[in-house]
PDB file of C-alpha atoms in Angstrom:
ATOM      1  CA  LYS R   5    -135.477 -21.037 213.855  1.00  0.00           C
ATOM      2  CA  GLN R   6    -133.758 -17.787 214.767  1.00  0.00           C
ATOM      3  CA  GLU R   7    -134.960 -16.126 217.951  1.00  0.00           C
ATOM      4  CA  VAL R   8    -133.895 -12.677 219.080  1.00  0.00           C
ATOM      5  CA  THR R   9    -134.303 -11.478 222.655  1.00  0.00           C
ATOM      6  CA  GLN R  10    -133.790  -8.016 224.064  1.00  0.00           C
ATOM      7  CA  ILE R  11    -133.199  -7.262 227.708  1.00  0.00           C
ATOM      8  CA  PRO R  12    -134.419  -5.223 229.448  1.00  0.00           C
ATOM      9  CA  ALA R  13    -137.841  -4.665 227.933  1.00  0.00           C
ATOM     10  CA  ALA R  14    -137.953  -1.170 229.417  1.00  0.00           C
ATOM     11  CA  LEU R  15    -135.388   1.176 230.878  1.00  0.00           C
ATOM     12  CA  SER R  16    -135.697   4.537 232.616  1.00  0.00           C
ATOM     13  CA  VAL R  17    -132.613   6.620 233.390  1.00  0.00           C
ATOM     14  CA  PRO R  18    -131.832  10.208 234.350  1.00  0.00           C
ATOM     15  CA  GLU R  19    -130.359  12.458 231.699  1.00  0.00           C
ATOM     16  CA  GLY R  20    -126.600  12.102 231.326  1.00  0.00           C
ATOM     17  CA  GLU R  21    -126.413   8.480 232.330  1.00  0.00           C
ATOM     18  CA  ASN R  22    -125.021   5.928 229.888  1.00  0.00           C
ATOM     19  CA  LEU R  23    -127.445   3.407 228.393  1.00  0.00           C
ATOM     20  CA  VAL R  24    -126.669  -0.274 227.880  1.00  0.00           C
ATOM     21  CA  LEU R  25    -129.101  -2.302 225.772  1.00  0.00           C
ATOM     22  CA  ASN R  26    -128.659  -6.011 225.244  1.00  0.00           C
ATOM     23  CA  CYS R  27    -129.620  -8.256 222.353  1.00  0.00           C
ATOM     24  CA  SER R  28    -129.128 -12.002 222.049  1.00  0.00           C
ATOM     25  CA  PHE R  29    -129.797 -14.391 219.201  1.00  0.00           C
ATOM     26  CA  THR R  30    -129.919 -18.170 219.042  1.00  0.00           C
ATOM     27  CA  ASP R  31    -128.426 -18.929 215.611  1.00  0.00           C
ATOM     28  CA  SER R  32    -124.963 -17.507 215.046  1.00  0.00           C
ATOM     29  CA  ALA R  33    -125.170 -18.023 211.260  1.00  0.00           C
ATOM     30  CA  ILE R  34    -125.974 -14.415 210.458  1.00  0.00           C
ATOM     31  CA  TYR R  35    -125.056 -11.963 207.740  1.00  0.00           C
ATOM     32  CA  ASN R  36    -125.360  -8.921 209.921  1.00  0.00           C
ATOM     33  CA  LEU R  37    -127.053  -7.320 212.895  1.00  0.00           C
ATOM     34  CA  GLN R  38    -128.786  -3.957 212.873  1.00  0.00           C
ATOM     35  CA  TRP R  39    -129.907  -1.638 215.621  1.00  0.00           C
ATOM     36  CA  PHE R  40    -132.948   0.531 214.958  1.00  0.00           C
ATOM     37  CA  ARG R  41    -134.762   3.301 216.731  1.00  0.00           C
ATOM     38  CA  GLN R  42    -138.545   3.588 216.624  1.00  0.00           C
ATOM     39  CA  ASP R  43    -140.485   6.557 217.933  1.00  0.00           C
ATOM     40  CA  PRO R  44    -144.137   6.001 218.936  1.00  0.00           C
ATOM     41  CA  GLY R  45    -146.347   5.471 215.892  1.00  0.00           C
ATOM     42  CA  LYS R  46    -143.436   5.911 213.514  1.00  0.00           C
ATOM     43  CA  GLY R  47    -141.300   3.767 211.256  1.00  0.00           C
ATOM     44  CA  LEU R  48    -137.796   2.526 211.921  1.00  0.00           C
ATOM     45  CA  THR R  49    -134.596   4.511 211.729  1.00  0.00           C
ATOM     46  CA  SER R  50    -131.435   2.511 211.183  1.00  0.00           C
ATOM     47  CA  LEU R  51    -128.756   3.374 213.745  1.00  0.00           C
ATOM     48  CA  LEU R  52    -125.921   0.945 213.202  1.00  0.00           C
ATOM     49  CA  LEU R  53    -125.200  -2.050 211.003  1.00  0.00           C
ATOM     50  CA  ILE R  54    -122.598  -4.584 212.095  1.00  0.00           C
ATOM     51  CA  GLN R  55    -121.386  -7.118 209.571  1.00  0.00           C
ATOM     52  CA  SER R  56    -120.903 -10.674 210.792  1.00  0.00           C
ATOM     53  CA  SER R  57    -117.118 -10.258 210.457  1.00  0.00           C
ATOM     54  CA  GLN R  58    -117.031  -7.106 212.560  1.00  0.00           C
ATOM     55  CA  ARG R  59    -116.895  -6.769 216.319  1.00  0.00           C
ATOM     56  CA  GLU R  60    -118.209  -3.242 216.719  1.00  0.00           C
ATOM     57  CA  GLN R  61    -119.497  -0.111 215.038  1.00  0.00           C
ATOM     58  CA  THR R  62    -119.565   3.455 216.281  1.00  0.00           C
ATOM     59  CA  SER R  63    -121.577   6.488 215.311  1.00  0.00           C
ATOM     60  CA  GLY R  64    -121.381   9.569 217.494  1.00  0.00           C
ATOM     61  CA  ARG R  65    -122.580   8.683 220.991  1.00  0.00           C
ATOM     62  CA  LEU R  66    -123.618   5.220 219.847  1.00  0.00           C
ATOM     63  CA  ASN R  67    -121.446   2.138 219.962  1.00  0.00           C
ATOM     64  CA  ALA R  68    -122.586  -1.382 219.172  1.00  0.00           C
ATOM     65  CA  SER R  69    -120.597  -4.534 219.775  1.00  0.00           C
ATOM     66  CA  LEU R  70    -121.123  -7.975 218.301  1.00  0.00           C
ATOM     67  CA  ASP R  71    -119.980 -11.314 219.677  1.00  0.00           C
ATOM     68  CA  LYS R  72    -121.264 -13.691 217.043  1.00  0.00           C
ATOM     69  CA  SER R  73    -120.009 -16.860 218.684  1.00  0.00           C
ATOM     70  CA  SER R  74    -121.961 -16.189 221.844  1.00  0.00           C
ATOM     71  CA  GLY R  75    -124.915 -14.697 219.994  1.00  0.00           C
ATOM     72  CA  ARG R  76    -124.836 -11.302 221.657  1.00  0.00           C
ATOM     73  CA  SER R  77    -124.803  -7.644 220.778  1.00  0.00           C
ATOM     74  CA  THR R  78    -124.788  -4.613 223.041  1.00  0.00           C
ATOM     75  CA  LEU R  79    -125.770  -1.068 222.162  1.00  0.00           C
ATOM     76  CA  TYR R  80    -124.159   1.643 224.265  1.00  0.00           C
ATOM     77  CA  ILE R  81    -125.513   5.186 224.239  1.00  0.00           C
ATOM     78  CA  ALA R  82    -123.232   7.615 226.010  1.00  0.00           C
ATOM     79  CA  ALA R  83    -124.425  10.640 227.959  1.00  0.00           C
ATOM     80  CA  SER R  84    -128.129  10.023 227.332  1.00  0.00           C
ATOM     81  CA  GLN R  85    -130.458  12.887 226.457  1.00  0.00           C
ATOM     82  CA  PRO R  86    -134.267  13.160 226.672  1.00  0.00           C
ATOM     83  CA  GLY R  87    -134.313  13.025 222.875  1.00  0.00           C
ATOM     84  CA  ASP R  88    -132.935   9.487 223.093  1.00  0.00           C
ATOM     85  CA  SER R  89    -136.266   8.332 224.507  1.00  0.00           C
ATOM     86  CA  ALA R  90    -137.639   5.764 222.059  1.00  0.00           C
ATOM     87  CA  THR R  91    -137.875   2.042 221.480  1.00  0.00           C
ATOM     88  CA  TYR R  92    -134.673   0.410 220.327  1.00  0.00           C
ATOM     89  CA  LEU R  93    -134.884  -2.743 218.238  1.00  0.00           C
ATOM     90  CA  CYS R  94    -132.168  -5.128 217.197  1.00  0.00           C
ATOM     91  CA  ALA R  95    -132.566  -7.406 214.205  1.00  0.00           C
ATOM     92  CA  VAL R  96    -130.414 -10.067 212.609  1.00  0.00           C
ATOM     93  CA  THR R  97    -130.294 -11.121 209.003  1.00  0.00           C
ATOM     94  CA  SER R  98    -129.964 -14.871 209.042  1.00  0.00           C
ATOM     95  CA  ALA R  99    -127.939 -16.708 206.432  1.00  0.00           C
ATOM     96  CA  ALA R 100    -130.735 -19.254 206.166  1.00  0.00           C
ATOM     97  CA  GLY R 101    -133.678 -17.710 204.362  1.00  0.00           C
ATOM     98  CA  ASN R 102    -132.218 -14.194 204.238  1.00  0.00           C
ATOM     99  CA  LYS R 103    -134.806 -12.971 206.692  1.00  0.00           C
ATOM    100  CA  LEU R 104    -134.615 -10.160 209.193  1.00  0.00           C
ATOM    101  CA  THR R 105    -135.677 -11.324 212.655  1.00  0.00           C
ATOM    102  CA  PHE R 106    -136.448  -8.696 215.272  1.00  0.00           C
ATOM    103  CA  GLY R 107    -136.124  -8.685 219.003  1.00  0.00           C
ATOM    104  CA  GLY R 108    -138.963  -7.454 221.175  1.00  0.00           C
ATOM    105  CA  GLY R 109    -137.370  -4.067 221.670  1.00  0.00           C
ATOM    106  CA  THR R 110    -136.290  -2.024 224.683  1.00  0.00           C
ATOM    107  CA  ARG R 111    -138.388   1.038 225.551  1.00  0.00           C
ATOM    108  CA  VAL R 112    -136.090   3.741 226.814  1.00  0.00           C
ATOM    109  CA  LEU R 113    -137.130   6.803 228.799  1.00  0.00           C
ATOM    110  CA  VAL R 114    -134.519   9.423 229.576  1.00  0.00           C
ATOM    111  CA  LYS R 115    -135.781  11.778 232.257  1.00  0.00           C
ATOM    112  CA  PRO R 116    -134.629  15.409 232.240  1.00  0.00           C
TER     113      PRO R 116
ATOM    114  CA  GLY K  25    -129.087   5.721 201.855  1.00  0.00           C
ATOM    115  CA  ALA K  26    -131.993   4.172 200.034  1.00  0.00           C
ATOM    116  CA  VAL K  27    -135.405   5.755 200.441  1.00  0.00           C
ATOM    117  CA  VAL K  28    -138.603   3.778 200.728  1.00  0.00           C
ATOM    118  CA  SER K  29    -141.832   5.748 200.588  1.00  0.00           C
ATOM    119  CA  GLN K  30    -144.873   4.118 202.176  1.00  0.00           C
ATOM    120  CA  HIS K  31    -148.407   5.452 202.135  1.00  0.00           C
ATOM    121  CA  PRO K  32    -150.853   6.059 203.482  1.00  0.00           C
ATOM    122  CA  SER K  33    -149.351   6.720 206.898  1.00  0.00           C
ATOM    123  CA  ARG K  34    -152.743   6.351 208.549  1.00  0.00           C
ATOM    124  CA  VAL K  35    -156.005   4.866 207.393  1.00  0.00           C
ATOM    125  CA  ILE K  36    -159.307   4.213 209.066  1.00  0.00           C
ATOM    126  CA  CYS K  37    -161.701   1.907 207.286  1.00  0.00           C
ATOM    127  CA  LYS K  38    -164.981   0.185 207.928  1.00  0.00           C
ATOM    128  CA  SER K  39    -165.125  -3.490 208.697  1.00  0.00           C
ATOM    129  CA  GLY K  40    -165.508  -5.537 205.505  1.00  0.00           C
ATOM    130  CA  THR K  41    -163.753  -3.104 203.207  1.00  0.00           C
ATOM    131  CA  SER K  42    -160.316  -3.480 201.624  1.00  0.00           C
ATOM    132  CA  VAL K  43    -157.299  -1.271 202.118  1.00  0.00           C
ATOM    133  CA  LYS K  44    -154.257  -0.984 199.885  1.00  0.00           C
ATOM    134  CA  ILE K  45    -150.859   0.036 201.221  1.00  0.00           C
ATOM    135  CA  GLU K  46    -148.105   1.042 198.825  1.00  0.00           C
ATOM    136  CA  CYS K  47    -144.358   1.004 199.185  1.00  0.00           C
ATOM    137  CA  ARG K  48    -142.192   2.639 196.583  1.00  0.00           C
ATOM    138  CA  SER K  49    -138.436   2.578 196.324  1.00  0.00           C
ATOM    139  CA  LEU K  50    -137.472   6.044 195.189  1.00  0.00           C
ATOM    140  CA  ASP K  51    -133.866   5.789 194.155  1.00  0.00           C
ATOM    141  CA  PHE K  52    -133.105   2.137 193.491  1.00  0.00           C
ATOM    142  CA  GLN K  53    -134.635  -1.054 192.179  1.00  0.00           C
ATOM    143  CA  ALA K  54    -136.177  -3.142 194.931  1.00  0.00           C
ATOM    144  CA  THR K  55    -136.296  -6.725 193.754  1.00  0.00           C
ATOM    145  CA  THR K  56    -137.323  -7.901 197.223  1.00  0.00           C
ATOM    146  CA  MET K  57    -139.782  -6.333 199.651  1.00  0.00           C
ATOM    147  CA  PHE K  58    -140.571  -7.606 203.114  1.00  0.00           C
ATOM    148  CA  TRP K  59    -143.903  -6.831 204.771  1.00  0.00           C
ATOM    149  CA  TYR K  60    -144.211  -6.720 208.558  1.00  0.00           C
ATOM    150  CA  ARG K  61    -146.951  -6.053 211.035  1.00  0.00           C
ATOM    151  CA  GLN K  62    -146.521  -4.719 214.531  1.00  0.00           C
ATOM    152  CA  PHE K  63    -149.076  -4.880 217.314  1.00  0.00           C
ATOM    153  CA  PRO K  64    -148.928  -2.259 220.083  1.00  0.00           C
ATOM    154  CA  LYS K  65    -145.871  -2.604 222.279  1.00  0.00           C
ATOM    155  CA  GLN K  66    -144.737  -5.671 220.355  1.00  0.00           C
ATOM    156  CA  SER K  67    -141.977  -6.218 217.866  1.00  0.00           C
ATOM    157  CA  LEU K  68    -142.192  -6.561 214.124  1.00  0.00           C
ATOM    158  CA  MET K  69    -143.394  -9.862 212.757  1.00  0.00           C
ATOM    159  CA  LEU K  70    -142.608 -10.810 209.179  1.00  0.00           C
ATOM    160  CA  MET K  71    -145.765 -11.477 207.187  1.00  0.00           C
ATOM    161  CA  ALA K  72    -144.470 -12.166 203.713  1.00  0.00           C
ATOM    162  CA  THR K  73    -141.654 -11.685 201.268  1.00  0.00           C
ATOM    163  CA  SER K  74    -142.376 -10.435 197.781  1.00  0.00           C
ATOM    164  CA  ASN K  75    -140.104 -10.644 194.786  1.00  0.00           C
ATOM    165  CA  GLU K  76    -140.627  -8.645 191.646  1.00  0.00           C
ATOM    166  CA  GLY K  77    -142.472 -10.643 189.028  1.00  0.00           C
ATOM    167  CA  SER K  78    -143.219 -13.689 191.161  1.00  0.00           C
ATOM    168  CA  LYS K  79    -145.636 -14.812 193.848  1.00  0.00           C
ATOM    169  CA  ALA K  80    -145.075 -13.717 197.405  1.00  0.00           C
ATOM    170  CA  THR K  81    -143.894 -16.124 200.068  1.00  0.00           C
ATOM    171  CA  TYR K  82    -146.038 -15.988 203.189  1.00  0.00           C
ATOM    172  CA  GLU K  83    -144.982 -16.826 206.719  1.00  0.00           C
ATOM    173  CA  GLN K  84    -146.747 -19.573 208.586  1.00  0.00           C
ATOM    174  CA  GLY K  85    -150.100 -18.464 209.891  1.00  0.00           C
ATOM    175  CA  VAL K  86    -150.515 -15.544 207.490  1.00  0.00           C
ATOM    176  CA  GLU K  87    -153.550 -15.855 205.220  1.00  0.00           C
ATOM    177  CA  LYS K  88    -152.461 -15.239 201.649  1.00  0.00           C
ATOM    178  CA  ASP K  89    -156.029 -14.647 200.486  1.00  0.00           C
ATOM    179  CA  LYS K  90    -156.517 -11.973 203.096  1.00  0.00           C
ATOM    180  CA  PHE K  91    -153.218 -10.166 202.682  1.00  0.00           C
ATOM    181  CA  LEU K  92    -152.684  -9.801 198.955  1.00  0.00           C
ATOM    182  CA  ILE K  93    -149.222  -8.763 197.916  1.00  0.00           C
ATOM    183  CA  ASN K  94    -148.329  -7.499 194.484  1.00  0.00           C
ATOM    184  CA  HIS K  95    -144.814  -6.669 193.332  1.00  0.00           C
ATOM    185  CA  ALA K  96    -145.377  -5.904 189.691  1.00  0.00           C
ATOM    186  CA  SER K  97    -142.452  -3.571 189.214  1.00  0.00           C
ATOM    187  CA  LEU K  98    -139.003  -2.976 190.636  1.00  0.00           C
ATOM    188  CA  THR K  99    -140.137   0.213 192.340  1.00  0.00           C
ATOM    189  CA  LEU K 100    -143.561  -0.670 193.716  1.00  0.00           C
ATOM    190  CA  SER K 101    -144.917  -3.309 196.067  1.00  0.00           C
ATOM    191  CA  THR K 102    -148.440  -3.253 197.468  1.00  0.00           C
ATOM    192  CA  LEU K 103    -150.185  -4.967 200.352  1.00  0.00           C
ATOM    193  CA  THR K 104    -153.966  -5.166 200.232  1.00  0.00           C
ATOM    194  CA  VAL K 105    -155.844  -6.109 203.377  1.00  0.00           C
ATOM    195  CA  THR K 106    -159.069  -7.613 202.081  1.00  0.00           C
ATOM    196  CA  SER K 107    -162.341  -7.734 203.990  1.00  0.00           C
ATOM    197  CA  ALA K 108    -160.695  -6.017 206.927  1.00  0.00           C
ATOM    198  CA  HIS K 109    -161.818  -6.752 210.475  1.00  0.00           C
ATOM    199  CA  PRO K 110    -161.024  -4.944 213.724  1.00  0.00           C
ATOM    200  CA  GLU K 111    -158.418  -7.576 214.590  1.00  0.00           C
ATOM    201  CA  ASP K 112    -156.480  -6.517 211.478  1.00  0.00           C
ATOM    202  CA  SER K 113    -155.887  -3.141 213.083  1.00  0.00           C
ATOM    203  CA  SER K 114    -152.141  -2.882 213.359  1.00  0.00           C
ATOM    204  CA  PHE K 115    -149.039  -1.064 212.170  1.00  0.00           C
ATOM    205  CA  TYR K 116    -147.865  -2.357 208.789  1.00  0.00           C
ATOM    206  CA  ILE K 117    -144.400  -1.607 207.518  1.00  0.00           C
ATOM    207  CA  CYS K 118    -142.407  -2.562 204.458  1.00  0.00           C
ATOM    208  CA  SER K 119    -138.693  -3.055 204.130  1.00  0.00           C
ATOM    209  CA  THR K 120    -136.224  -3.712 201.398  1.00  0.00           C
ATOM    210  CA  PRO K 121    -132.538  -4.594 201.472  1.00  0.00           C
ATOM    211  CA  GLY K 122    -130.307  -1.977 199.903  1.00  0.00           C
ATOM    212  CA  GLY K 123    -128.681  -4.680 197.798  1.00  0.00           C
ATOM    213  CA  PRO K 124    -128.295  -8.445 197.578  1.00  0.00           C
ATOM    214  CA  LEU K 125    -128.824  -9.894 201.016  1.00  0.00           C
ATOM    215  CA  SER K 126    -125.673 -11.956 200.697  1.00  0.00           C
ATOM    216  CA  LEU K 127    -123.627  -8.758 200.449  1.00  0.00           C
ATOM    217  CA  ASN K 128    -124.497  -7.627 203.961  1.00  0.00           C
ATOM    218  CA  THR K 129    -126.427  -4.548 203.037  1.00  0.00           C
ATOM    219  CA  GLU K 130    -128.609  -2.832 205.567  1.00  0.00           C
ATOM    220  CA  ALA K 131    -132.382  -2.933 205.425  1.00  0.00           C
ATOM    221  CA  PHE K 132    -134.395   0.196 204.678  1.00  0.00           C
ATOM    222  CA  PHE K 133    -137.890   0.707 205.972  1.00  0.00           C
ATOM    223  CA  GLY K 134    -140.950   2.610 204.913  1.00  0.00           C
ATOM    224  CA  GLN K 135    -142.588   5.025 207.321  1.00  0.00           C
ATOM    225  CA  GLY K 136    -145.274   2.516 208.248  1.00  0.00           C
ATOM    226  CA  THR K 137    -149.063   2.536 207.962  1.00  0.00           C
ATOM    227  CA  ARG K 138    -151.351   2.642 210.973  1.00  0.00           C
ATOM    228  CA  LEU K 139    -154.511   0.759 210.022  1.00  0.00           C
ATOM    229  CA  THR K 140    -157.591   1.079 212.184  1.00  0.00           C
ATOM    230  CA  VAL K 141    -160.641  -0.988 211.269  1.00  0.00           C
ATOM    231  CA  VAL K 142    -163.885   0.179 212.856  1.00  0.00           C
TER     232      VAL K 142
END
């Protein structure tokens, strides 16, 4: 059974600092890994999708890496802004069962 | 990207009543819809998978008679919480892959429904 873990569970940084969010998964047989952002009481916004054959994806200040063999992904957010405050979720689509399994999320607070 | 419209966004209902949540795919045919629930400060837990024209597949521990899922068309899937109780209060959200899962397409999510049972 796929299990996804995110560390840390919460993170508070001053504005301008770079953010590093970690995600690990137990079964490396995945189709892809996605990073999402969720604001309080809202749905999910897809940030980055990394295919199983890829090692990283970049979008603006966001960069996500994937090391499938070790079951890890890292989301980097450069030069954080207060507007980056949200919960960040990673999820993997497993080859077995085609299901999306979520990590517990990291709650980020960027202080002005 | 694909758009999934979910409504209502918020609903308050009395204990014992039923609530229907709809998810519509606006610009593509959604053959598969996943339904999740999220308790406060927790992650999303998959409840069931629905496929157009067939019965839904429920995850272990999810009562199929309580959470009725209908996927009668390629653009509409519904989740009905029957005889709702306060412990059913949660955030419910639907999701559909943008294409065949084997082709590594990203998942698209509805806006979510905050259900409060009083």
